[in-house]
Amino acid sequence: MANRISLAQTETGKPLWLNKSGMSALIHDHDWSGSGLGSISAWPAPLQTSVGIVLSLPTPAMLLWGPNFIQIHNDACRGLMPIKHAAALGQPVSLGWPEIWYVLKPACEAVMQRGESFIFDGRQLDIERSGMPEKAFFRLTCSPVPGGGGAGNADGEETGSPGGMLVTISETNAPIGAYSPAAQQGSFEQALSQREEHFRRVLEIETIGIVFFDAEGRITSSNKAFREMSGFECEEEREKLSGGDEAMPENWPEDWKEWISSLPQAVFDIPPGQCAIPQEKEFARKDGSRWWALISSKKLNEREGVQYVIDITGRKRAEQALRESEARFRAMAEASPALTWRVDAGGNAVYLNQRFRELIGMTLEELMPIGWRSIIHPDDAKRYLAAFEEALRKHSRFQQRVRIRVANGEWHWLISYALPWFTANDEYAGHAGVSIDITDAVTAESALLEADRRKDEFLATLAHELRNPLGPISNGLALIAGPEGAAALPQLLPMIIRQVRNIERLVDDLLEASRITSGKLELHQGPMRLAMALRSAIEASMPLVNEKEHELTVFIPERSLVVYADPARLAQVFSNLLNNAARYTKKRGHIWLTARQEGEEAVVSVRDNGIGILPGMLSRIFDIFAQERRNGRGHQEGLGIGLSLVHRLVQMHGGMIEARSEGRDEGSEFIVRLPLCEAPEAAENAGPGKNSPPPLGLRVLVVDDNRDAAEVLAMLLESIGVNAQAVNGGPAALAAIPNYQPNVILMDIGMPGMDGHEVARRIRKQSQFNDIKLIALTGWGQEKDRRDSSKAGFDHHLTKPVDFKVLKDLIIEMQNAHLTQS
């Protein structure tokens, strides 16, 4: 049986013997299953070589192969039957082109059985060259083509038999005569001359080199195509070419000589007509300028063999460029932090870089060719894959966001970009793309959107919360200013004071949030009994508890729990929790405050049977401006910063806080854990004395451009036994100091004309006033404002509205110092 040749393929995927012309693509893509020839990759070498020669011929030619005369034609032949040539390919010629079969049929027996050649001169054929039927006259030559098989002779040697018939077609101007078998045979000399002419024309094919060699491995002759592709065109080199082993041309490959020497054994020991070389052999000139491939060797007779050669320089250079391009691509892809990938025209992955595999945590076998689709988030898969397949279908640019599952099971956001890529023949081959992990950016974007939403909610809530107390204050003041104002004052004044305290609480919360966020809040810590902070918190929260008619159950253990804390801030933590419990529990509810020791920690629980916390809110209940939404609206009262303050203050004390709730209307519980310390004696003495006598004999000058504010504060100071005087503005203060001789000056900073800083600097420049204590009383409460007031000469800095208890304690301290000096 004839050997098969496994030929190298070009970058288009077609074998070299098909890389000839436009018909090669049609032959390569044709379905040969119904022709009886089978897949082109399994065609015998004689058929492959014959097809290659037919495709290379510049004139119309056909190969009729096998007992059914299957038609295979070249590009020039397409012009004679442009409409039906595609349908004729791979069909018996009697079906595909019956007009020419009528002419050829009488010669088939002589050609196929006796191996003779026939020539038909001036034969008329009906063709449709321009789409319209026409008659033309042609010269047809019919030659046998070796098939590589056949019966044996008397000595048992296979003689071979034709595998098909080669038909060349040349148009003539006029008919020469009717068909006659006797006339066509002619004389022996004429037939021999015609056959030699035909052979010469075949040898001069421009794309296939032909080399003849003898049984000793010496090259006897070659065609022009071989000499041109190998570079041996001058007379001297042609002499070397035919000079045998002793005179091998200088620039020939070193292994060519060895190859030629092996040909006698490889070729002459097999029957004529059979293929001797099982695979393509490639050679290059020593200077690297040309490459060629030996694609087939045959024994012609006992003394001569033939070798077919094709020039593959273009292919080798293209392959080298492709390898270099592929190496550059892979180097860049593997070095890239992005996920780099490539898919074929069907969307199957053909390349995934190392970064892709590391992030996903899957092997190439698991990801390729379509396993990568399994890592896409179910909610994104339909949209993403639809856009991906549309890009494949339209050969268009691709850009999409998608979530994928990574190695640790988390979902990461990617942004994918891809462009179509094409082969050297401009054939679409798929898409190449990169995917960039944008999880952090998407998270930040979501956080910004959420922060912006919370900011809008916060501003709306702040406006609402401020309007609530301002409404009754405004209405109450209107009543006081009326004719019956004096009579209504006892009833209205407590209400106004209560609403003002609500405003103070809002402003304090805002300032506290700002200080904590900027890291400027300072704690004044020391050992203290936890019970003191709890009692202070209860005292501060009882008005709201009583207003809502709640029942408050308190359990504080007899054994003292001592913590290292700031008394005021710790009381603020628990009063906020109690106020929240009172606010979000329906009227006549129940609140439990309990304290206990667990190991080395003090544990305080504030529990209620109120509206509870929705499950989705538990994870962010301590976020700044967090507001639980029910029925489409913010449900909570307040600004949404109280619990955030509590959380930060507990953390600053080295503790932790936890929120629990079973859901809607199931109540809630906040558990605070603080580390215990051992210093009971210090804790006994913690906190300022409440029974200190009010200051006496102390003179306080109150300076404010707001006359009402100055006079009301002076009245409050006098109510506790302090000698106080109010003036309006900086110049009035400087004028009053020499006569009044104050011990303390309470002064606003933001006054028009001469501000508080300027007044303080002028006072400090006069040595006789060095003993005066300057207290800034201002609405500016940032850390920078405190530093500025200290530089100007102030001893203390209090923010409006001032906590009168704090001011009173400060006055007591100064009164004691004054008495000591006296």
PDB file of C-alpha atoms in Angstrom, residues 75 114 206 313 333 352 375 381 398 516 636 678 690:
ATOM      1  CA  ASP A  75      -7.922  28.340 -11.001  1.00  0.00           C
ATOM      2  CA  ARG A 114      -2.437   0.948 -21.084  1.00  0.00           C
ATOM      3  CA  GLU A 206       7.686  27.871 -11.416  1.00  0.00           C
ATOM      4  CA  THR A 313      11.600  30.785   2.853  1.00  0.00           C
ATOM      5  CA  ALA A 333       1.196  38.762  29.311  1.00  0.00           C
ATOM      6  CA  LEU A 352      -4.664  32.259  30.105  1.00  0.00           C
ATOM      7  CA  ILE A 375     -16.450  31.281  37.692  1.00  0.00           C
ATOM      8  CA  ALA A 381     -23.518  35.423  33.628  1.00  0.00           C
ATOM      9  CA  PHE A 398     -15.716  44.039  23.949  1.00  0.00           C
ATOM     10  CA  ILE A 516     -13.329  61.748  67.475  1.00  0.00           C
ATOM     11  CA  GLN A 636     -34.883  56.606  64.129  1.00  0.00           C
ATOM     12  CA  GLU A 678      -7.194  47.505  90.773  1.00  0.00           C
ATOM     13  CA  LYS A 690     -20.342  68.509  94.745  1.00  0.00           C
TER      14      LYS A 690
END
